[in-house]
Coordinates of C-alpha atoms and ligand atoms in Angstrom, one line a residue:
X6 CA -11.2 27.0 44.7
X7 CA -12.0 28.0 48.2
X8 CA -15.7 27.8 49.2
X9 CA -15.8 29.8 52.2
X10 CA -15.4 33.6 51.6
X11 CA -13.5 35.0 55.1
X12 CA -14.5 38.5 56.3
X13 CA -12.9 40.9 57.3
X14 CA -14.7 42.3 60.0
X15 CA -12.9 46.1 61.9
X16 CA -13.0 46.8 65.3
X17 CA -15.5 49.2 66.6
X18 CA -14.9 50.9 69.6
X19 CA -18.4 49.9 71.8
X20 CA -17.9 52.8 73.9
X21 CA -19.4 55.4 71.3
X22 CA -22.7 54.7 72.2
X23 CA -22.2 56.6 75.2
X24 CA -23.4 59.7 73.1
X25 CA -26.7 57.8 71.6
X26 CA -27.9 55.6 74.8
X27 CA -29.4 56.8 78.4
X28 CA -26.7 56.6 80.9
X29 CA -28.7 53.3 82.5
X30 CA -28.4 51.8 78.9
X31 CA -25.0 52.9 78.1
X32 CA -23.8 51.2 82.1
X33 CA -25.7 47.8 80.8
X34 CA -23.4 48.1 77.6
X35 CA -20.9 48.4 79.4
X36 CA -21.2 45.6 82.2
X37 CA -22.4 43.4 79.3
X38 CA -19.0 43.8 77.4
X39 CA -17.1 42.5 80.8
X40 CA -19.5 39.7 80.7
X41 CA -19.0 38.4 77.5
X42 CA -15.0 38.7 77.2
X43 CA -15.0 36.8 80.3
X44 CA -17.3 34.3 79.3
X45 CA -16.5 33.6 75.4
X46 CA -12.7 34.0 76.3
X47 CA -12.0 30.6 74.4
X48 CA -14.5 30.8 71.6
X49 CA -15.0 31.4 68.6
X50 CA -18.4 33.0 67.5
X51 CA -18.8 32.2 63.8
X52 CA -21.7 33.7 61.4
X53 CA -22.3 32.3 58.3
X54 CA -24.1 33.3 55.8
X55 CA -24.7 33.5 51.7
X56 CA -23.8 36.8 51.0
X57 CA -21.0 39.7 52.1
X58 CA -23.6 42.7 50.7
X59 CA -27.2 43.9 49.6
X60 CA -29.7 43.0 51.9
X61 CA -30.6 42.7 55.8
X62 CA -28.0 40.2 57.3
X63 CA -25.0 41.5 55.5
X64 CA -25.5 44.4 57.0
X65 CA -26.4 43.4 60.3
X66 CA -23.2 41.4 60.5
X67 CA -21.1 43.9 59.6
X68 CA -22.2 45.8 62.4
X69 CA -23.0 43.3 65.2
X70 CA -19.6 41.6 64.3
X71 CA -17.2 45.0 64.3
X72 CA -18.8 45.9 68.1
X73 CA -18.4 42.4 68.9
X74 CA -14.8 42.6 68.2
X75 CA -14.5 45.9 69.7
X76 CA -15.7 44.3 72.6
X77 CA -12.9 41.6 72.7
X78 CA -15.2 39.2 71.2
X79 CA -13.6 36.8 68.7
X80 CA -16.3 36.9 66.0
X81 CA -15.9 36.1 62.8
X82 CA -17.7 36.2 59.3
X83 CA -17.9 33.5 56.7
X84 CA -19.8 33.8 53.3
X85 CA -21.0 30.1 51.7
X86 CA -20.2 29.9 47.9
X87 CA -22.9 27.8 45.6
X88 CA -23.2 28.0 42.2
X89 CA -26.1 29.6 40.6
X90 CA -28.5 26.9 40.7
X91 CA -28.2 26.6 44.2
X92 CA -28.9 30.0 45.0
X93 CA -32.1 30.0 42.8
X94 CA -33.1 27.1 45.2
X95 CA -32.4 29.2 48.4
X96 CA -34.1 32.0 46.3
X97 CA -37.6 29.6 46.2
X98 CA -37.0 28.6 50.1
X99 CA -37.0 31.9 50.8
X100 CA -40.1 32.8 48.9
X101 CA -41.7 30.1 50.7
X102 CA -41.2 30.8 53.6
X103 CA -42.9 34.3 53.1
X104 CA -45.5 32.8 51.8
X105 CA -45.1 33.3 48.3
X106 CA -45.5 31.0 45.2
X107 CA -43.3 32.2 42.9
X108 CA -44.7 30.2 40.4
X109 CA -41.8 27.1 40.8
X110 CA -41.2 23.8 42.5
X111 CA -39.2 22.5 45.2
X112 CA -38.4 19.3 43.5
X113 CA -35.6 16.3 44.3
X114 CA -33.2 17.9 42.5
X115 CA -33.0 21.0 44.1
X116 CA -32.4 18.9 47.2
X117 CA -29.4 17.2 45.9
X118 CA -27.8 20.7 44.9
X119 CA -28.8 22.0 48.0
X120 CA -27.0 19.4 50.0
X121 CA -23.9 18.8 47.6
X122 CA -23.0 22.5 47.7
X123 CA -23.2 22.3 51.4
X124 CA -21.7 19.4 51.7
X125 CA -18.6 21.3 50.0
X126 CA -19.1 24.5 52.5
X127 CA -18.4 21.9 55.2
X128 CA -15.8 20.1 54.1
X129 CA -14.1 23.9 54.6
X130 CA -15.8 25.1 57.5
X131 CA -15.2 21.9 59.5
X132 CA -11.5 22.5 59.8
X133 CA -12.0 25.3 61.5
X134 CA -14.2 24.8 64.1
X135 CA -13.5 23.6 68.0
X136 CA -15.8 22.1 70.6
X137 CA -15.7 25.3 72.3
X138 CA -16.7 27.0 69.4
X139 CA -20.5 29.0 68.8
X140 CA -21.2 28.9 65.0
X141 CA -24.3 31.0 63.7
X142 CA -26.1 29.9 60.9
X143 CA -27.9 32.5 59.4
X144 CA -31.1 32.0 57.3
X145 CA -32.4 28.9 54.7
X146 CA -29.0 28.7 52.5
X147 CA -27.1 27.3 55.8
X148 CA -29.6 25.3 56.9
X149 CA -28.1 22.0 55.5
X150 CA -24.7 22.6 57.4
X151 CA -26.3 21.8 61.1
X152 CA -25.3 18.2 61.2
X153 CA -21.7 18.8 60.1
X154 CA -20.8 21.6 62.3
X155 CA -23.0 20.0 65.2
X156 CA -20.4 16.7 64.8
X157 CA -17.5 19.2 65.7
X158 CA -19.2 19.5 69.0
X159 CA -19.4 23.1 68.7
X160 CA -22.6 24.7 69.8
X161 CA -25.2 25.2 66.6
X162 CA -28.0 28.3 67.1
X163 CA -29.7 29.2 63.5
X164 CA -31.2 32.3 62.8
X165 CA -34.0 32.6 60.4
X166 CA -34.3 36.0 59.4
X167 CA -37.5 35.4 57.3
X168 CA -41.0 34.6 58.4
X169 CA -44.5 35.1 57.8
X170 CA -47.3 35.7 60.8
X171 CA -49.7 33.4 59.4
X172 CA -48.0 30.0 58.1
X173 CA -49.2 28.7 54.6
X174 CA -49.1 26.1 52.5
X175 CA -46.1 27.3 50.8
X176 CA -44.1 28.1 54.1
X177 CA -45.1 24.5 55.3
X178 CA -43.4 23.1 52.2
X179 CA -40.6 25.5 52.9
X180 CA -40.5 24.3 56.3
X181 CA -40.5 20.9 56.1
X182 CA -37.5 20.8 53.1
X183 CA -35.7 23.0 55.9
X184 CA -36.6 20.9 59.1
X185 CA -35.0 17.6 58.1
X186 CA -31.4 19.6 58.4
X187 CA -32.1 21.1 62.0
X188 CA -32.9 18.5 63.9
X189 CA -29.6 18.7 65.8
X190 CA -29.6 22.5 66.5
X191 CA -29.3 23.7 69.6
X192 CA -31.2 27.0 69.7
X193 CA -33.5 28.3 66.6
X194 CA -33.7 32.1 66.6
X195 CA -36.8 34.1 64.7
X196 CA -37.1 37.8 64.7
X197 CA -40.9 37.7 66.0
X198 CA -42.4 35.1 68.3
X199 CA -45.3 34.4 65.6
X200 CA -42.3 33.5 62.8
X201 CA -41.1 30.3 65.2
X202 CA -42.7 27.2 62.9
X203 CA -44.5 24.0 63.5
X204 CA -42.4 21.2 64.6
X205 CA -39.5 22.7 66.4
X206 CA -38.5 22.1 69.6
X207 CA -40.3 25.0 71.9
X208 CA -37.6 24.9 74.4
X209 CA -34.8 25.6 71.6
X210 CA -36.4 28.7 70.2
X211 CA -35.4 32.4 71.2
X212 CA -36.8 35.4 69.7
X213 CA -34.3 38.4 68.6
X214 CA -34.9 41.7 67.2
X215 CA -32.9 43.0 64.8
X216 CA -31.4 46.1 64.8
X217 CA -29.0 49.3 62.5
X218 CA -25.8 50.6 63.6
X219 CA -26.4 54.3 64.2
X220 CA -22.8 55.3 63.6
X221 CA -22.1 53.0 60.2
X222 CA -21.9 55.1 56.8
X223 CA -25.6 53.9 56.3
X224 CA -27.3 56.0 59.6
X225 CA -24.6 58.1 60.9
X226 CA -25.3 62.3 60.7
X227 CA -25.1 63.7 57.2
X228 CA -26.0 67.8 57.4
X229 CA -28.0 68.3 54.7
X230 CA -26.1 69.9 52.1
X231 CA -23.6 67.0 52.5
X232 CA -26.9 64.3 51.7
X233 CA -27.4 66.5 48.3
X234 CA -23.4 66.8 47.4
X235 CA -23.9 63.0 47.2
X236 CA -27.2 62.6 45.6
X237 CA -25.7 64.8 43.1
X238 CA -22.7 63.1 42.8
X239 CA -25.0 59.5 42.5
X240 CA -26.4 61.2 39.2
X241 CA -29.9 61.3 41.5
X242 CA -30.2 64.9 42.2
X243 CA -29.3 68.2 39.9
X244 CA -26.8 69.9 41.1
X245 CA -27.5 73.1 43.3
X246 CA -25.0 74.1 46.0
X247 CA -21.9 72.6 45.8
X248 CA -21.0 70.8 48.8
X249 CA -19.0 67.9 50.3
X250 CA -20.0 64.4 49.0
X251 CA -17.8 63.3 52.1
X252 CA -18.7 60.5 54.9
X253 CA -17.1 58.7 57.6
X254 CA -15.8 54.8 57.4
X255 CA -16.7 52.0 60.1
X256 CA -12.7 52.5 60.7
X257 CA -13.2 56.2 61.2
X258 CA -11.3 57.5 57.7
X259 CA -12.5 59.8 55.5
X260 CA -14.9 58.4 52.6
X261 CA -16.2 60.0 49.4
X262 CA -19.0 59.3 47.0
X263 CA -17.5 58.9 43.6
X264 CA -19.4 56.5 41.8
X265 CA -22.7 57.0 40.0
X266 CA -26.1 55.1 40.2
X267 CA -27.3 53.4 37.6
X268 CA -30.9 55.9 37.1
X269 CA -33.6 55.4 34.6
X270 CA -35.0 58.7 34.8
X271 CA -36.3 61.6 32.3
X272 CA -34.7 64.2 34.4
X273 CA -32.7 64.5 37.7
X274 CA -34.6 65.6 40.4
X275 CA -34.4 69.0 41.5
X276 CA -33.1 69.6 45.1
X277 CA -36.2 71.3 46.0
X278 CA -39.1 68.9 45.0
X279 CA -40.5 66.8 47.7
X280 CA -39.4 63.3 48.1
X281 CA -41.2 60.2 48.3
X282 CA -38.7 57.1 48.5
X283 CA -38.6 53.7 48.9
X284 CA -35.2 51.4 49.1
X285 CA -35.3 48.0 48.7
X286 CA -33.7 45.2 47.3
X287 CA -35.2 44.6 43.8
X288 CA -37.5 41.7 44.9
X289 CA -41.2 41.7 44.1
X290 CA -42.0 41.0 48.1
X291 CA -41.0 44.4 48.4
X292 CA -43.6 45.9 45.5
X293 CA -41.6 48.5 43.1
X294 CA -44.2 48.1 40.7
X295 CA -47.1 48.7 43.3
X296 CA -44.7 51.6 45.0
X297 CA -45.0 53.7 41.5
X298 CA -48.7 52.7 40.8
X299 CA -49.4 54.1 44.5
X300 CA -47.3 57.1 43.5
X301 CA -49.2 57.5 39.9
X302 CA -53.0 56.9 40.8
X303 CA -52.9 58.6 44.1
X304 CA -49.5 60.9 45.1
X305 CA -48.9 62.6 41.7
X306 CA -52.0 64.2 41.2
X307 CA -52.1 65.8 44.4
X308 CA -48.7 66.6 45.6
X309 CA -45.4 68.2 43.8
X310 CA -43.4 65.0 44.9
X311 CA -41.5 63.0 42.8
X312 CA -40.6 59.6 43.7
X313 CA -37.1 57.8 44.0
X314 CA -37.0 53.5 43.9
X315 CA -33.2 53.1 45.3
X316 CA -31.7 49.3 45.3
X317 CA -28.3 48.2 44.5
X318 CA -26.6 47.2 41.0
X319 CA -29.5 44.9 39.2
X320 CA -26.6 41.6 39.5
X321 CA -24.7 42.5 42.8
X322 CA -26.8 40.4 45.4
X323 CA -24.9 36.7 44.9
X324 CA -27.6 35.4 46.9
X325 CA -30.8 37.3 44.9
X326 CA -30.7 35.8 41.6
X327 CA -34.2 37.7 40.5
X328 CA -33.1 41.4 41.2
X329 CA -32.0 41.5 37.4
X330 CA -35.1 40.5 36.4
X331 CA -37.7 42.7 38.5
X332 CA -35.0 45.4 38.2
X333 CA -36.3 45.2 34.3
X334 CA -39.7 44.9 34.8
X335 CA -39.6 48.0 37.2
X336 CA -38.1 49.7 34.3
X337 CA -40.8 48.2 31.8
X338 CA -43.7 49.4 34.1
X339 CA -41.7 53.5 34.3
X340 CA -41.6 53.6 30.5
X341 CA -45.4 53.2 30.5
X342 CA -46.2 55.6 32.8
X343 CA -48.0 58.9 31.4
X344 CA -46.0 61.6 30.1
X345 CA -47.2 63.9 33.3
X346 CA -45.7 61.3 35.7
X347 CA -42.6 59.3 34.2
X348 CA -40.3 62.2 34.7
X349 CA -41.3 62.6 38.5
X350 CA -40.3 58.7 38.9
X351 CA -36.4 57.8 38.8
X352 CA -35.1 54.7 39.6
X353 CA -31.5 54.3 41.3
X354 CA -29.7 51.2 41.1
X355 CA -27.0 52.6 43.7
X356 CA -23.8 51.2 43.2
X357 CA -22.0 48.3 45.1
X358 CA -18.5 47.9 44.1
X359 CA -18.1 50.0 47.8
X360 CA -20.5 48.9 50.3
X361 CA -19.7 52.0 52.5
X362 CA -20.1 54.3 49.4
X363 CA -23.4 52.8 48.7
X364 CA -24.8 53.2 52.4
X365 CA -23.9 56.6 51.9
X366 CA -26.1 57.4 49.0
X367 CA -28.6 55.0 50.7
X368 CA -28.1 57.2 53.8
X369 CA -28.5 60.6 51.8
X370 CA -31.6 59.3 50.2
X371 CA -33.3 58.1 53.0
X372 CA -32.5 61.6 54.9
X373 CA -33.3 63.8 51.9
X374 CA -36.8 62.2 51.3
X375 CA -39.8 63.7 52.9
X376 CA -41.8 60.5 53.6
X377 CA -40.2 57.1 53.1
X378 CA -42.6 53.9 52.2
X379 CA -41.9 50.2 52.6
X380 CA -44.8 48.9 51.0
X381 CA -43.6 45.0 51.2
X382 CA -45.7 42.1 50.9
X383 CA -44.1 40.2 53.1
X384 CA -41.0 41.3 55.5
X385 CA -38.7 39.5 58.1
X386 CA -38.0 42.8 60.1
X387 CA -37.5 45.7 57.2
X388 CA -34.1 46.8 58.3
X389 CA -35.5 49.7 56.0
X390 CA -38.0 51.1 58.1
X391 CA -35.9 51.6 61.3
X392 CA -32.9 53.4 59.2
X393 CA -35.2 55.6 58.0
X394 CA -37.2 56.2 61.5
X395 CA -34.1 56.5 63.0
X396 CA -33.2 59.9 60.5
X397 CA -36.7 60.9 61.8
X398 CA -38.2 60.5 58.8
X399 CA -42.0 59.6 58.3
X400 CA -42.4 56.2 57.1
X401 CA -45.6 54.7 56.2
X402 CA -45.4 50.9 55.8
X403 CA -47.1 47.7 55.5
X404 CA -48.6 45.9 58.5
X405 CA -46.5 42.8 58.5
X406 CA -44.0 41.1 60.1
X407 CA -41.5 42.9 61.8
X408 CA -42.5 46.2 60.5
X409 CA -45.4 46.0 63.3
X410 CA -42.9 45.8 65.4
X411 CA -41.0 49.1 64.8
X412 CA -43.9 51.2 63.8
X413 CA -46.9 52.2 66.3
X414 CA -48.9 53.3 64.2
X415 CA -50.6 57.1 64.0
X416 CA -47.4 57.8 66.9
X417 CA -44.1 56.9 64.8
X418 CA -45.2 56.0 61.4
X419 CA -48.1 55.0 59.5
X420 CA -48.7 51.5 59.3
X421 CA -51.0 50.3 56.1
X422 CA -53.4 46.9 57.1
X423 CA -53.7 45.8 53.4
X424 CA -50.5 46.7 51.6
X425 CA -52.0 46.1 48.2
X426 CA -54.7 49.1 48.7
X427 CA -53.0 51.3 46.8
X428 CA -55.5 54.3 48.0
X429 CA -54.8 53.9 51.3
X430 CA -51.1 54.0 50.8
X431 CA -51.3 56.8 48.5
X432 CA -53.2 58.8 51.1
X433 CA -51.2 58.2 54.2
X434 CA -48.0 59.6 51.8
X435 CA -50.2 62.6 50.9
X436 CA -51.5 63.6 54.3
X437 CA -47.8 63.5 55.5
X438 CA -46.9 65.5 52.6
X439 CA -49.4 68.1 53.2
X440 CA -49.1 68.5 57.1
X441 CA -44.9 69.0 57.8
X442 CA -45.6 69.8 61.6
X443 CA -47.2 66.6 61.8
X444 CA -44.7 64.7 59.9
X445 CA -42.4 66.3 62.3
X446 CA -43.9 65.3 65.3
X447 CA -44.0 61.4 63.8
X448 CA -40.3 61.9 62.6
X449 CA -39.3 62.6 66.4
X450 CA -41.1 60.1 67.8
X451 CA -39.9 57.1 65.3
X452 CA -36.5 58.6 66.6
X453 CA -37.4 57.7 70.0
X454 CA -38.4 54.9 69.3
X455 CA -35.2 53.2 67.4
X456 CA -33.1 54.9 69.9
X457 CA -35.0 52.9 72.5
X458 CA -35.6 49.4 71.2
X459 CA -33.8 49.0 67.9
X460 CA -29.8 49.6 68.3
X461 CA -27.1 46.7 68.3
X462 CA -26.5 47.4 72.2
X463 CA -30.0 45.6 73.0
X464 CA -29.0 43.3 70.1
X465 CA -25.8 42.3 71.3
X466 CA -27.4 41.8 74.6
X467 CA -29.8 39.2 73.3
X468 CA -27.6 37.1 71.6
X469 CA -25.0 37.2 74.3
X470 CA -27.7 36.2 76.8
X471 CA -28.7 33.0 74.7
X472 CA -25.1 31.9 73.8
X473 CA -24.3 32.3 78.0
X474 CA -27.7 30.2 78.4
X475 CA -26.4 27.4 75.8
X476 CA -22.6 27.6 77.3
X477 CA -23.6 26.9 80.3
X478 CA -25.4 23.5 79.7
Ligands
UDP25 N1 -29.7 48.2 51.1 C1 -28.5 48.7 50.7 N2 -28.3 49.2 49.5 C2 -29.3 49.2 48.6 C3 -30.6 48.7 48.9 C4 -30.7 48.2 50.2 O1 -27.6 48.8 51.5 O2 -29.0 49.6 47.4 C5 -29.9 47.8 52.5 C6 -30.9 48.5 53.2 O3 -30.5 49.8 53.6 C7 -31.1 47.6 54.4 C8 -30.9 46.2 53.8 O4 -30.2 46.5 52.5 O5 -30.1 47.8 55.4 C9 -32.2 45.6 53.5 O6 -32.7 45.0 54.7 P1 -34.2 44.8 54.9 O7 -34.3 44.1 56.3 O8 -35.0 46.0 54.8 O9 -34.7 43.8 53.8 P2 -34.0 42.4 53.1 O10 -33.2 42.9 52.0 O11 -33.2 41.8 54.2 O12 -35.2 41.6 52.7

């Protein structure tokens, strides 16, 4: 069986942010896209990485990759195969290198699956590649495939995607299993300057901020009535109008929610109720558990709101072998909520047979909720919080990582210094709840603020900058 998983990644037409970017930004686009066709005319960019959906860097790719192309940029997607045991490895590495004892071990073994599974990813990859060629690795699970890939001669930048602003012992273990693979890199890329560990050669490390794709299924326009005719048609929302539970593919054809959610719930929310939400993979960094105590001990009382948990299918993330299990234990900790407050909770496992289908309903929820919260323990970036900024929502969120980053606090969101202060949290949701104008006003500004610092142009602009750097040597 093949181990490499090929994507295929659609042309996007670049030239559509003309409507979206200040004419200064949308002329830098422009001259960059010159640049880089001239410049990576014989290469091949490759990005691999351990899954094709659910989560941050599948969905960056997609993006990234499609403008990239539209560009005239040969970039290409490949997904690593490991078996399960492998996976729960990567799973612990990237724990670790959030900070978080999950309660196992990094032992020996794990090494050897780690390496033998890579060691079969190469022995497919290698084939491909040419001196000329720019292969990102993206992210603990493609660590171990530097030395390999760096043999072909082709030039090696990985991307860590995870990070913590204040190592610990547990992202020191998770570094040094890592380090011994990377030696022969020749750029390391973090999304924050404080995520760039110990040990690493300063000179190779670049900093990179992520960023959405405004016009993708997941944050392009939905009027409202078309963000209910799809949160009805998820099985999230009672019906009330009928409307059009229609979207737009990447490719520009028509799409069409037609698949349900999976919802534990006593009752579908009414169209009318205020909306608290949080979307997340189902991963106990990002706090489900703590979302609905916040929501019970200090929202319910004190608001009408209900509250919506949104991630995908419990089993579709190849790469996230716990979602199944906290997915359960979300739905342990609703069934014991009081009788006043379990049928204002519902949680949506959305779909993922269709990833554009599912960044629909993602897109409807995020837009249809009044405040959105990311109350993660730990985060790389929180792709999460920009989407929803970006659909000039309110978003109160933890003060880590990346989040820091997107959110200035008290101007374009709330930002919350101990995320496990469940009063504060449920108190920033409330006083949004209760003042709309200035919800409003935070709403616009978070806009701003995406539209400013967080879309793929600025992205694209990074990367292209540090791949002209390394070419160039
Ligand atoms: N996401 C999704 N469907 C879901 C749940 C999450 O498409 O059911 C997306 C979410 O919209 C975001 C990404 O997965 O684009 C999560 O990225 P983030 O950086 O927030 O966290 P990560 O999962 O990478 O830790």
């Amino acid at each position: 069986m093949p181990r490499l998983k090929h994507m295929q990644v659609g042309a996007i037409d670049p030239h559509r942010f003309g409507s979206v970017l200040s004419d200064r930004d949308y002329r830098e686009l422009l001259e960059l896209i010159d640049r880089a066709v001239d410049v990576l005319r014989s290469r091949v960019i490759w990005n691999v990485n351990s899954t094709y959906r659910g989560g941050g860097v599948a969905e960056l790719l997609r993006s990234l990759l499609g403008y990239a192309r539209g560009g005239g940029v040969d970039a290409r997607w490949v997904v690593i195969r490991g078996e399960p045991a492998f996976f729960t490895t990567t799973k612990r590495l990237h724990n670790y290198l959030h900070g978080f004892d999950d309660g196992g071990e990094l032992r020996e073994t794990d090494r050897l699956t780690y390496e033998q599974t890579l060691a079969a990813n190469a022995a497919d990859l290698v084939p491909l590649l040419r001196p000329n060629d720019v292969v990102i690795l993206h992210d603990p699970q493609t660590a171990g495939l530097t030395d390999a890939v760096k043999r072909t001669g082709a030039t090696v930048i990985w991307r860590c995607h995870v990070g913590l602003d204040r190592p610990n012992e547990r992202s020191r273990t998770a570094w040094a299993f890592l380090r011994t693979y990377l030696g022969d890199a020749d750029a390391y890329v973090f999304s924050r300057a404080t995520f760039a560990w110990e040990g690493l050669d300063r000179d190779r490390i670049a900093v990179i901020t992520p960023s959405i794709d405004a016009f993708s299924p997941k944050n392009q326009e939905q009027a409202p009535c078309q963000s209910r005719a799809i949160l009805t048609r998820a099985g999230i929302l009672a019906a009330d109008r009928p409307g059009q539970a229609t979207f737009t593919r990447a490719d520009g054809t028509p799409g069409r929610v037609d698949r349900g959610a999976e919802v534990v719930q006593a009752s579908r929310l009414r169209g009318d109720t205020p909306l608290v939400v949080q979307v997340s993979r189902w991963d106990r960094l990002k706090d489900p558990i703590g979302v609905m105590e916040a929501f019970a001990h200090h929202i319910a009382g004190s608001t009408p709101a209900d509250l919506v948990l949104a991630g995908p299918a419990a089993d579709a993330v190849v790469d996230d072998p716990e979602g199944a299990s906290v997915f359960a234990e979300t739905v342990r900790a609703w069934e014991q909520l009081t009788n006043g407050v379990r049928p204002r909770v519902h949680l949506a496992a959305l779909p993922m047979i269709d990833a554009e289908e599912n960044a629909a309903i993602v897109n409807a929820l995020q837009r249809h909720a009044d405040v959105v919260v990311q109350k993660s323990l730990a985060e790389g970036f929180g792709l999460t919080v920009a989407e929803a900024m970006w659909k000039q929502r309110p978003v109160v969120a933890s003060r880590i990582g990346g989040i820091q980053d997107q959110i200035v606090d008290g101007e374009s969101g709330v930002l919350i210094d101990d995320p496990r202060d469940l009063a504060r949290v449920g108190a920033a949701v409330v006083e949004l709840l209760s003042d709309p104008d200035h919800a409003r006003q935070i709403g616009a500004a978070a806009r701003r603020r995406v539209a400013d610092r967080f879309l793929a142009p600025r992205h694209l602009a990074r990367y292209f900058q540090l791949i002209e750097r390394l070419a160039s040597r």
